[in-house]
CSV table of C-alpha atoms and ligand atoms in Angstrom, one decimal:
chain,number,residue,atom,x,y,z
A,1450,MET,CA,12.9,-22.1,-2.6
A,1451,ARG,CA,12.4,-18.5,-2.1
A,1452,THR,CA,12.6,-17.1,1.3
A,1453,VAL,CA,10.3,-14.3,2.3
A,1454,ALA,CA,9.9,-11.5,5.1
A,1455,VAL,CA,6.5,-10.3,5.6
A,1456,LEU,CA,6.3,-6.9,7.1
A,1457,GLY,CA,3.0,-5.7,8.6
A,1458,ALA,CA,2.2,-9.5,9.2
A,1459,THR,CA,-0.6,-8.6,11.5
A,1460,GLY,CA,-2.5,-6.9,8.8
A,1461,SER,CA,-4.7,-7.3,6.0
A,1462,ILE,CA,-2.0,-7.7,3.4
A,1463,GLY,CA,0.3,-9.5,5.7
A,1464,GLY,CA,-2.2,-12.2,6.6
A,1465,GLN,CA,-3.1,-12.9,2.9
A,1466,ALA,CA,0.8,-13.1,2.1
A,1467,LEU,CA,1.0,-15.8,4.8
A,1468,GLU,CA,-2.0,-17.4,3.2
A,1469,VAL,CA,-0.4,-17.5,-0.2
A,1470,ALA,CA,3.1,-18.7,1.3
A,1471,GLU,CA,1.3,-21.6,3.3
A,1472,ALA,CA,-0.4,-22.6,0.1
A,1473,HIS,CA,3.0,-22.7,-1.6
A,1474,ARG,CA,5.1,-24.4,0.9
A,1475,ASP,CA,7.1,-26.1,-1.7
A,1476,ARG,CA,8.5,-23.0,-3.2
A,1477,LEU,CA,8.2,-20.4,-0.3
A,1478,ARG,CA,9.6,-19.9,2.9
A,1479,VAL,CA,8.6,-17.4,5.4
A,1480,THR,CA,11.6,-16.7,7.4
A,1481,ALA,CA,10.9,-13.0,8.9
A,1482,LEU,CA,7.8,-11.5,10.4
A,1483,SER,CA,7.5,-7.9,11.4
A,1484,ALA,CA,4.4,-5.9,13.1
A,1485,GLY,CA,3.6,-2.6,14.6
A,1486,SER,CA,2.1,-3.2,17.9
A,1487,ARG,CA,0.0,-6.0,18.2
A,1488,LEU,CA,2.4,-8.2,20.4
A,1489,ASP,CA,-0.4,-11.1,20.9
A,1490,ALA,CA,-1.1,-11.2,17.4
A,1491,LEU,CA,2.4,-11.3,16.3
A,1492,GLU,CA,3.2,-13.9,18.8
A,1493,ALA,CA,0.5,-16.2,17.4
A,1494,LEU,CA,1.9,-15.6,14.0
A,1495,VAL,CA,5.5,-16.8,15.5
A,1496,ARG,CA,4.1,-19.8,16.7
A,1497,ARG,CA,2.3,-20.6,13.4
A,1498,VAL,CA,5.0,-19.8,11.0
A,1499,ALA,CA,8.3,-20.4,13.0
A,1500,PRO,CA,10.1,-17.7,11.5
A,1501,GLU,CA,13.8,-17.2,12.4
A,1502,TRP,CA,13.5,-13.3,12.7
A,1503,THR,CA,10.9,-11.3,14.3
A,1504,ALA,CA,10.3,-7.4,14.7
A,1505,LEU,CA,7.9,-5.4,16.6
A,1506,GLU,CA,8.1,-1.6,16.2
A,1507,ARG,CA,6.3,-0.5,19.5
A,1508,ALA,CA,5.9,-2.4,22.7
A,1509,ASP,CA,5.0,-1.2,26.4
A,1510,ASP,CA,7.8,-3.2,27.8
A,1511,ALA,CA,10.4,-4.0,25.2
A,1512,ASP,CA,12.2,-6.7,27.2
A,1513,ALA,CA,9.2,-8.6,28.0
A,1514,ALA,CA,8.0,-8.4,24.5
A,1515,ARG,CA,11.5,-9.8,23.4
A,1516,ARG,CA,11.1,-12.6,25.8
A,1517,ARG,CA,7.8,-13.6,24.5
A,1518,LEU,CA,8.8,-13.5,21.0
A,1519,GLU,CA,11.8,-15.5,21.6
A,1520,ASP,CA,9.9,-18.3,23.8
A,1521,ALA,CA,7.2,-18.4,20.9
A,1522,ALA,CA,9.8,-19.0,18.4
A,1523,ARG,CA,11.5,-21.7,20.1
A,1524,ALA,CA,8.4,-23.6,21.1
A,1525,ALA,CA,7.6,-23.4,17.2
A,1526,GLY,CA,11.1,-25.3,16.9
A,1527,VAL,CA,13.5,-22.2,15.7
A,1528,ARG,CA,17.0,-22.8,17.5
A,1529,GLN,CA,18.3,-19.3,17.5
A,1530,PRO,CA,15.4,-16.9,17.2
A,1531,ARG,CA,16.4,-13.1,16.4
A,1532,VAL,CA,14.1,-10.6,17.8
A,1533,LEU,CA,14.2,-7.0,17.2
A,1534,VAL,CA,11.9,-4.6,19.3
A,1535,GLY,CA,11.8,-0.9,18.9
A,1536,VAL,CA,11.2,1.9,16.4
A,1537,GLY,CA,13.0,1.1,13.2
A,1538,ALA,CA,12.8,-2.5,13.9
A,1539,GLY,CA,10.9,-3.4,10.6
A,1540,ALA,CA,13.4,-1.7,8.5
A,1541,ARG,CA,16.3,-3.6,10.2
A,1542,LEU,CA,14.6,-6.8,9.6
A,1543,ALA,CA,14.3,-6.2,5.8
A,1544,ALA,CA,18.1,-5.5,5.8
A,1545,GLU,CA,19.4,-8.0,8.0
A,1546,SER,CA,17.1,-11.0,7.7
A,1547,GLY,CA,18.6,-11.9,4.2
A,1548,ALA,CA,15.1,-12.8,2.8
A,1549,ASP,CA,15.1,-13.2,-1.1
A,1550,ILE,CA,11.7,-11.2,-1.3
A,1551,VAL,CA,10.3,-8.6,1.3
A,1552,VAL,CA,6.8,-8.2,1.3
A,1553,ASN,CA,6.2,-4.6,2.5
A,1554,GLY,CA,2.5,-4.6,4.1
A,1555,ILE,CA,3.3,-1.7,6.3
A,1556,VAL,CA,0.6,0.9,6.6
A,1557,GLY,CA,2.1,4.6,6.2
A,1558,ALA,CA,4.9,6.6,5.3
A,1559,VAL,CA,6.7,5.0,8.1
A,1560,GLY,CA,7.1,1.7,5.4
A,1561,LEU,CA,9.6,3.9,3.1
A,1562,GLU,CA,12.6,3.2,5.3
A,1563,ALA,CA,12.0,-0.7,5.0
A,1564,SER,CA,11.4,-0.3,1.2
A,1565,LEU,CA,14.8,1.4,0.7
A,1566,ALA,CA,16.5,-1.1,3.2
A,1567,THR,CA,15.2,-4.1,1.1
A,1568,LEU,CA,16.5,-2.6,-2.3
A,1569,ALA,CA,19.9,-1.5,-0.9
A,1570,ARG,CA,20.8,-5.2,-0.3
A,1571,GLY,CA,19.5,-6.2,-3.7
A,1572,ALA,CA,16.7,-7.9,-2.6
A,1573,ARG,CA,13.1,-8.2,-4.4
A,1574,LEU,CA,10.6,-5.8,-2.9
A,1575,ALA,CA,7.0,-6.9,-3.1
A,1576,LEU,CA,5.6,-3.7,-2.6
A,1577,ALA,CA,2.0,-3.1,-1.1
A,1578,ASN,CA,2.9,0.1,0.9
A,1579,LYS,CA,2.1,2.7,-2.0
A,1580,GLU,CA,3.3,5.3,0.5
A,1581,SER,CA,6.8,4.3,-0.2
A,1582,LEU,CA,6.4,5.5,-3.7
A,1583,VAL,CA,4.0,8.3,-3.1
A,1584,VAL,CA,6.3,10.0,-0.3
A,1585,GLY,CA,9.8,8.8,-1.7
A,1586,GLY,CA,9.4,7.9,-5.4
A,1587,PRO,CA,12.6,9.6,-6.5
A,1588,LEU,CA,14.6,7.9,-3.7
A,1589,VAL,CA,12.9,4.4,-4.3
A,1590,ARG,CA,13.9,4.9,-8.0
A,1591,ALA,CA,17.4,5.8,-7.4
A,1592,ALA,CA,17.8,2.8,-4.9
A,1593,LEU,CA,16.4,0.9,-7.8
A,1594,ALA,CA,18.8,2.1,-10.2
A,1595,ARG,CA,21.6,0.8,-7.8
A,1596,GLY,CA,20.1,-2.7,-7.5
A,1597,GLY,CA,17.3,-4.6,-6.2
A,1598,SER,CA,13.9,-5.2,-7.9
A,1599,LEU,CA,10.4,-4.1,-7.3
A,1600,VAL,CA,7.2,-6.0,-8.0
A,1601,PRO,CA,4.1,-4.1,-6.9
A,1602,VAL,CA,1.2,-5.7,-4.9
A,1603,ASP,CA,-1.3,-2.7,-5.1
A,1604,SER,CA,-4.0,-4.5,-7.5
A,1605,GLU,CA,-4.2,-1.8,-9.8
A,1606,HIS,CA,-0.4,-1.5,-10.2
A,1607,SER,CA,0.0,-5.4,-10.5
A,1608,ALA,CA,-2.6,-5.4,-13.3
A,1609,ALA,CA,-0.7,-2.4,-15.0
A,1610,TRP,CA,2.6,-4.3,-14.5
A,1611,LEU,CA,1.2,-7.2,-16.5
A,1612,CYS,CA,-0.4,-4.8,-19.1
A,1613,LEU,CA,2.6,-3.0,-19.9
A,1614,GLY,CA,4.8,-5.8,-19.9
A,1615,GLY,CA,8.0,-4.2,-19.1
A,1616,ARG,CA,7.8,-2.0,-22.2
A,1617,PRO,CA,9.7,1.6,-22.2
A,1618,ALA,CA,7.5,4.5,-21.0
A,1619,ALA,CA,7.9,5.9,-24.5
A,1620,GLU,CA,5.7,3.5,-25.9
A,1621,VAL,CA,2.9,4.0,-23.5
A,1622,ALA,CA,0.2,6.5,-24.6
A,1623,ARG,CA,-1.9,6.3,-21.7
A,1624,LEU,CA,-2.3,4.1,-18.3
A,1625,THR,CA,-5.8,4.2,-16.7
A,1626,LEU,CA,-6.4,2.8,-13.6
A,1627,THR,CA,-9.8,1.5,-12.2
A,1628,ALA,CA,-11.8,2.7,-8.7
A,1629,SER,CA,-14.7,0.7,-7.7
A,1630,GLY,CA,-15.9,4.2,-6.0
A,1631,GLY,CA,-15.6,2.9,-2.6
A,1632,ALA,CA,-18.2,2.6,0.1
A,1633,LEU,CA,-19.8,5.8,-0.5
A,1634,ARG,CA,-20.2,5.8,-4.1
A,1635,ASP,CA,-24.0,5.8,-3.5
A,1636,HIS,CA,-24.1,7.9,-0.4
A,1637,PRO,CA,-26.5,10.9,-0.6
A,1638,ASP,CA,-24.1,13.1,1.8
A,1639,TRP,CA,-20.8,11.6,2.1
A,1640,ARG,CA,-19.3,14.4,4.2
A,1641,ARG,CA,-21.6,13.0,7.1
A,1642,ALA,CA,-21.0,9.4,6.5
A,1643,THR,CA,-20.7,7.5,9.6
A,1644,ARG,CA,-17.6,5.5,10.8
A,1645,ASP,CA,-19.7,2.1,10.1
A,1646,GLU,CA,-20.7,3.3,6.5
A,1647,VAL,CA,-17.3,4.2,5.6
A,1648,LEU,CA,-15.6,1.2,6.5
A,1649,ALA,CA,-18.0,-1.2,4.7
A,1650,HIS,CA,-16.3,-1.2,1.3
A,1651,PRO,CA,-18.4,-2.9,-1.5
A,1652,VAL,CA,-15.6,-4.7,-3.0
A,1653,TRP,CA,-12.3,-5.2,-0.8
A,1654,ALA,CA,-11.8,-6.2,3.0
A,1655,MET,CA,-8.7,-4.1,3.9
A,1656,GLY,CA,-7.0,-2.1,6.6
A,1657,GLN,CA,-8.9,0.9,8.2
A,1658,ARG,CA,-6.9,3.7,6.9
A,1659,ILE,CA,-7.0,2.5,3.1
A,1660,THR,CA,-10.8,1.6,3.4
A,1661,VAL,CA,-11.3,5.4,4.5
A,1662,ASP,CA,-9.0,6.8,1.8
A,1663,SER,CA,-11.1,4.7,-0.8
A,1664,ALA,CA,-14.2,6.0,0.1
A,1665,LEU,CA,-12.8,9.5,-0.3
A,1666,LEU,CA,-11.1,8.6,-3.7
A,1667,PHE,CA,-7.8,9.8,-2.1
A,1668,ASN,CA,-6.6,6.3,-2.3
A,1669,LYS,CA,-6.9,6.5,-6.2
A,1670,GLY,CA,-5.1,9.8,-6.1
A,1671,LEU,CA,-2.3,8.0,-4.3
A,1672,GLU,CA,-2.3,5.3,-6.7
A,1673,LEU,CA,-1.8,7.6,-9.5
A,1674,ILE,CA,1.2,9.0,-7.6
A,1675,GLU,CA,2.6,5.6,-7.2
A,1676,ALA,CA,2.2,4.8,-10.9
A,1677,ARG,CA,3.9,8.0,-12.0
A,1678,TRP,CA,6.9,6.7,-10.2
A,1679,LEU,CA,6.5,3.2,-10.6
A,1680,PHE,CA,6.2,3.1,-14.4
A,1681,ASP,CA,7.9,6.4,-14.9
A,1682,LEU,CA,5.0,8.1,-16.6
A,1683,ASP,CA,4.2,11.7,-16.5
A,1684,TRP,CA,0.6,13.1,-15.6
A,1685,PRO,CA,-0.8,13.6,-18.8
A,1686,ARG,CA,-0.5,9.8,-19.5
A,1687,LEU,CA,-2.0,8.8,-16.3
A,1688,GLU,CA,-5.8,8.6,-15.4
A,1689,ALA,CA,-8.2,7.0,-13.2
A,1690,VAL,CA,-12.0,5.6,-13.9
A,1691,VAL,CA,-14.8,4.5,-12.1
A,1692,HIS,CA,-15.5,1.0,-12.9
A,1693,ARG,CA,-18.0,-0.3,-10.3
A,1694,GLU,CA,-17.8,-4.1,-11.1
A,1695,ALA,CA,-14.1,-4.1,-10.0
A,1696,ARG,CA,-13.0,-6.7,-12.8
A,1697,VAL,CA,-10.7,-4.8,-14.9
A,1698,HIS,CA,-8.1,-3.3,-12.7
A,1699,ALA,CA,-5.9,-1.3,-15.2
A,1700,ILE,CA,-5.9,-0.6,-19.0
A,1701,ALA,CA,-2.6,0.3,-20.8
A,1702,ALA,CA,-3.0,2.2,-24.2
A,1703,PHE,CA,0.1,1.9,-26.5
A,1704,THR,CA,1.2,4.5,-29.1
A,1705,ASP,CA,0.3,2.1,-31.9
A,1706,GLY,CA,-3.3,1.8,-30.8
A,1707,THR,CA,-3.0,-1.4,-28.9
A,1708,LEU,CA,-5.1,-1.6,-25.5
A,1709,ILE,CA,-4.3,-4.0,-23.0
A,1710,ALA,CA,-6.6,-4.6,-20.0
A,1711,GLN,CA,-6.0,-6.8,-17.2
A,1712,ALA,CA,-9.3,-8.6,-15.4
A,1713,ALA,CA,-9.3,-10.8,-12.5
A,1714,ARG,CA,-11.7,-11.3,-9.3
A,1715,ALA,CA,-11.1,-8.9,-6.8
A,1716,ASP,CA,-8.8,-10.7,-4.3
A,1717,MET,CA,-5.7,-9.6,-3.1
A,1718,ARG,CA,-4.1,-12.9,-3.0
A,1719,LEU,CA,-3.5,-13.0,-6.5
A,1720,PRO,CA,-1.4,-9.7,-6.8
A,1721,ILE,CA,0.6,-10.8,-3.6
A,1722,GLN,CA,1.0,-14.4,-5.1
A,1723,LEU,CA,2.4,-12.6,-8.5
A,1724,ALA,CA,4.8,-10.5,-6.7
A,1725,LEU,CA,6.2,-13.8,-4.9
A,1726,SER,CA,5.9,-15.9,-8.0
A,1727,TRP,CA,7.2,-13.2,-10.7
A,1728,PRO,CA,8.1,-13.8,-13.4
A,1729,GLU,CA,6.2,-17.1,-13.2
A,1730,HIS,CA,2.5,-17.7,-12.7
A,1731,TRP,CA,1.7,-20.4,-10.2
A,1732,PRO,CA,-1.6,-22.1,-9.5
A,1733,GLY,CA,-3.4,-19.7,-7.5
A,1734,LEU,CA,-6.2,-19.2,-4.7
A,1735,THR,CA,-8.3,-17.2,-7.2
A,1736,PRO,CA,-10.2,-18.9,-9.7
A,1737,ALA,CA,-10.0,-17.0,-13.1
A,1738,LEU,CA,-13.2,-14.9,-14.3
A,1739,ASP,CA,-14.9,-16.4,-17.2
A,1740,PRO,CA,-14.7,-14.0,-20.3
A,1741,ARG,CA,-18.7,-13.7,-20.2
A,1742,ASP,CA,-18.4,-12.2,-16.7
A,1743,LEU,CA,-16.9,-9.1,-18.6
A,1744,ALA,CA,-20.3,-8.4,-20.4
A,1745,GLY,CA,-21.8,-5.1,-19.6
A,1746,LEU,CA,-18.8,-3.5,-17.9
A,1747,SER,CA,-18.9,0.2,-17.3
A,1748,PHE,CA,-16.3,2.8,-16.9
A,1749,GLU,CA,-17.2,6.3,-16.2
A,1750,PRO,CA,-15.1,9.6,-15.3
A,1751,ILE,CA,-14.6,10.4,-11.8
A,1752,PRO,CA,-17.3,13.2,-11.1
A,1753,ALA,CA,-15.5,16.5,-11.0
A,1754,GLY,CA,-15.9,18.3,-7.5
A,1755,ARG,CA,-17.4,15.6,-5.7
A,1756,HIS,CA,-14.2,14.4,-4.4
A,1757,PRO,CA,-11.9,17.1,-3.1
A,1758,ALA,CA,-9.4,14.6,-1.4
A,1759,PHE,CA,-8.7,13.0,-4.9
A,1760,ASP,CA,-8.3,16.6,-6.5
A,1761,LEU,CA,-5.9,17.4,-3.7
A,1762,ALA,CA,-3.8,14.3,-4.2
A,1763,LEU,CA,-3.6,14.9,-8.1
A,1764,ALA,CA,-2.7,18.5,-7.2
A,1765,ALA,CA,0.1,17.2,-4.7
A,1766,GLY,CA,1.2,14.6,-7.4
A,1767,ARG,CA,1.5,17.3,-10.2
A,1768,ALA,CA,3.3,19.9,-7.9
A,1769,GLY,CA,5.8,16.9,-7.0
A,1770,GLY,CA,8.8,17.3,-4.6
A,1771,THR,CA,7.8,17.2,-1.0
A,1772,ALA,CA,4.3,17.9,-1.7
A,1773,PRO,CA,3.0,14.1,-1.7
A,1774,CYS,CA,4.8,13.5,1.5
A,1775,ALA,CA,2.9,16.6,3.2
A,1776,LEU,CA,-0.3,15.2,1.5
A,1777,ASN,CA,0.0,11.8,2.9
A,1778,ALA,CA,1.3,12.7,6.6
A,1779,ALA,CA,-1.9,15.1,6.5
A,1780,ASP,CA,-4.4,12.3,5.6
A,1781,GLU,CA,-2.8,9.9,8.1
A,1782,VAL,CA,-3.6,12.4,10.9
A,1783,ALA,CA,-7.0,13.3,9.4
A,1784,VAL,CA,-8.1,9.8,8.9
A,1785,ALA,CA,-6.9,8.7,12.4
A,1786,ALA,CA,-9.3,11.5,13.8
A,1787,PHE,CA,-12.1,10.5,11.7
A,1788,LEU,CA,-11.8,6.8,12.9
A,1789,ASP,CA,-11.5,8.2,16.7
A,1790,GLY,CA,-14.4,10.2,16.2
A,1791,ARG,CA,-12.7,13.6,16.6
A,1792,ALA,CA,-13.7,14.6,13.1
A,1793,THR,CA,-16.3,14.1,10.4
A,1794,LEU,CA,-15.3,12.8,7.1
A,1795,GLY,CA,-15.9,16.0,5.4
A,1796,GLU,CA,-13.3,17.3,7.8
A,1797,VAL,CA,-10.6,15.0,6.3
A,1798,PRO,CA,-10.2,16.6,3.0
A,1799,GLN,CA,-10.4,20.2,4.7
A,1800,THR,CA,-7.6,19.1,7.0
A,1801,ILE,CA,-5.4,18.1,4.1
A,1802,ALA,CA,-6.1,21.4,2.3
A,1803,ARG,CA,-5.0,23.5,5.1
A,1804,VAL,CA,-1.9,21.7,5.3
A,1805,MET,CA,-1.1,21.9,1.6
A,1806,ASP,CA,-1.9,25.6,1.7
A,1807,ALA,CA,0.8,26.1,4.1
A,1808,HIS,CA,3.2,23.7,2.6
A,1809,ARG,CA,5.9,25.0,0.1
A,1810,PRO,CA,6.9,21.9,-1.8
A,1811,GLU,CA,11.1,21.3,-2.3
A,1812,PRO,CA,12.7,18.9,-4.7
A,1813,ILE,CA,13.2,15.8,-2.8
A,1814,GLU,CA,17.0,15.2,-1.5
A,1815,SER,CA,17.1,13.0,1.3
A,1816,LEU,CA,15.3,10.8,3.7
A,1817,ALA,CA,15.8,12.9,6.4
A,1818,GLN,CA,14.5,16.0,4.6
A,1819,LEU,CA,11.2,13.8,4.1
A,1820,ARG,CA,11.2,12.8,7.5
A,1821,ALA,CA,11.2,16.5,8.5
A,1822,VAL,CA,8.4,17.6,6.2
A,1823,ASP,CA,6.5,14.4,7.4
A,1824,ALA,CA,6.7,15.7,11.0
A,1825,TRP,CA,5.9,19.3,10.1
A,1826,ALA,CA,2.8,18.2,8.0
A,1827,ARG,CA,1.5,15.8,11.2
A,1828,GLU,CA,1.8,18.6,13.6
A,1829,ALA,CA,0.0,21.1,11.1
A,1830,ALA,CA,-2.6,18.7,10.5
A,1831,ARG,CA,-3.1,17.9,14.3
A,1832,ALA,CA,-3.5,21.8,14.7
A,1833,ALA,CA,-6.1,21.9,12.3
A,1834,VAL,CA,-8.0,19.1,13.6
A,1835,ALA,CA,-7.8,20.4,17.2
A,1836,ARG,CA,-8.9,23.9,16.1
A,1837,ARG,CA,-12.2,22.5,14.6
A,1838,ALA,CA,-13.1,20.2,17.6
B,3381,LIG,P1,-3.6,-2.7,8.1
B,3381,LIG,O1,-3.8,-1.7,8.9
B,3381,LIG,O2,-4.3,-4.0,7.9
B,3381,LIG,O3,-1.9,-3.5,8.5
B,3381,LIG,C1,-1.0,-2.6,8.6
B,3381,LIG,C2,0.2,-3.4,9.1
B,3381,LIG,O4,1.2,-2.4,9.3
B,3381,LIG,C3,-0.1,-4.1,10.5
B,3381,LIG,O5,0.7,-5.5,10.6
B,3381,LIG,C4,0.5,-3.1,11.6
B,3381,LIG,O6,1.0,-3.8,12.6
B,3381,LIG,C5,1.7,-2.7,10.5
B,3381,LIG,N1,2.2,-1.4,11.1
B,3381,LIG,C6,1.5,-0.4,11.6
B,3381,LIG,N2,2.5,0.7,12.0
B,3381,LIG,C7,3.6,0.2,11.7
B,3381,LIG,C8,4.8,0.9,12.2
B,3381,LIG,N3,4.8,2.1,12.6
B,3381,LIG,N4,5.8,0.0,11.9
B,3381,LIG,C9,6.0,-1.1,11.3
B,3381,LIG,N5,4.6,-1.6,11.3
B,3381,LIG,C10,3.6,-1.0,11.3
B,3381,LIG,O7,-3.1,-2.4,6.5
B,3381,LIG,P2,-3.4,-3.1,5.1
B,3381,LIG,O8,-4.8,-2.6,4.4
B,3381,LIG,O9,-2.8,-4.5,5.0
B,3381,LIG,O10,-2.4,-2.0,4.4
B,3381,LIG,C11,-1.0,-2.1,4.2
B,3381,LIG,C12,-0.4,-1.5,3.0
B,3381,LIG,O11,-0.9,-2.0,1.8
B,3381,LIG,C13,-0.9,0.1,2.8
B,3381,LIG,O12,0.0,0.8,2.3
B,3381,LIG,C14,-2.0,-0.2,1.9
B,3381,LIG,O13,-2.2,1.1,1.3
B,3381,LIG,C15,-1.4,-1.2,1.0
B,3381,LIG,N6,-2.6,-2.0,0.3
B,3381,LIG,C16,-3.4,-2.7,0.9
B,3381,LIG,C17,-4.4,-3.2,0.3
B,3381,LIG,C18,-5.4,-4.4,1.0
B,3381,LIG,O14,-6.1,-5.1,0.4
B,3381,LIG,N7,-5.3,-4.3,2.3
B,3381,LIG,C19,-4.6,-3.2,-1.3
B,3381,LIG,C20,-3.6,-2.5,-1.8
B,3381,LIG,C21,-2.6,-1.7,-1.1
B,3382,LIG,MG1,-5.3,-0.4,-5.2
């Protein structure tokens, strides 16, 4: 029996992780749940899952929230519920709950601390929170060198993980990640796309931020940075292609000329399950594709100049150091402004560009340094949004 903590349990990844755990009750037991601010939703999950540990990051009334979550756990049969409320509660739950595997389904750079806390106690990190690697890649690698393990949940990285099969980077000639192209792939004027158009992703149902990032192909830029740290590959060996059918998720080319591709239905429950079952493959909730489903697939280059947010992400990835931290923070603010109706979609890359023009990247030294860069970039992005509004 493996015990599992699900961080970001009220979100898209978190909900699907719970579904996978419920389908494998004989091997997985969810012992801890965390969420950002949705107390009602978390309370309902506590009743359903009966975890020993619960964490809520933000509450209007912390004492009242704690009481409600404790009552829900007791009602579900937990004798000694442990409830953490307040900033950093998710990372504390990752550190203290003792779960064998921590699924990090938190959205945003705020998820980095929980990733580091998981690795610091030698547990397995099932990582959906790509921002952990985008923002703090060197810190995550350093933590991994000391202990713990990481299995990626992001679908392209889960696919690449299988393709690469743990072989050293020296044997890899190229890693290709695929992109479906997002909601605006056929839009005549993406800069003026509406919120509803942007949130209607053709392939994946995901949280709002990643769906907006996918429409801009910014998400694919983040994913290349994620792959750079996850697989220790340098930039010339990393690329992304548009693959509208979204059946092949990654392709690894080895130096001897071997090409290994992974193909599966677009269903996040598969990579989530693999991160929980690894190194085993368990019967899943996702039927395999038929090889005939692979007929007529298309792979195209990402059109140059059409996706400024993708270009900005690549430039930040190549610059390295604190650049991806500033990039990500600027995007979080700009995407929130777009979702709130305070900015057009076209203004998202413009805001990021403003922040990146003003940022002087430094080598990454510490979490405290990253927090400071993150705060600076958020403030700079807010000012850029406000100036335009
Ligand atoms: P989501 O918005 O659906 O859920 C985010 C979760 O994070 C929620 O439970 C929320 O309560 C929690 N959260 C928000 N702010 C928090 C904070 N300050 N502290 C603690 N928890 C907080 O997002 P999602 O789509 O599930 O994405 C989660 C992560 O997984 C992101 O990094 C995303 O890029 C990555 N990812 C998602 C998918 C997908 O299919 N949804 C696929 C690949 C990667
Ligand atoms: Mg992905």
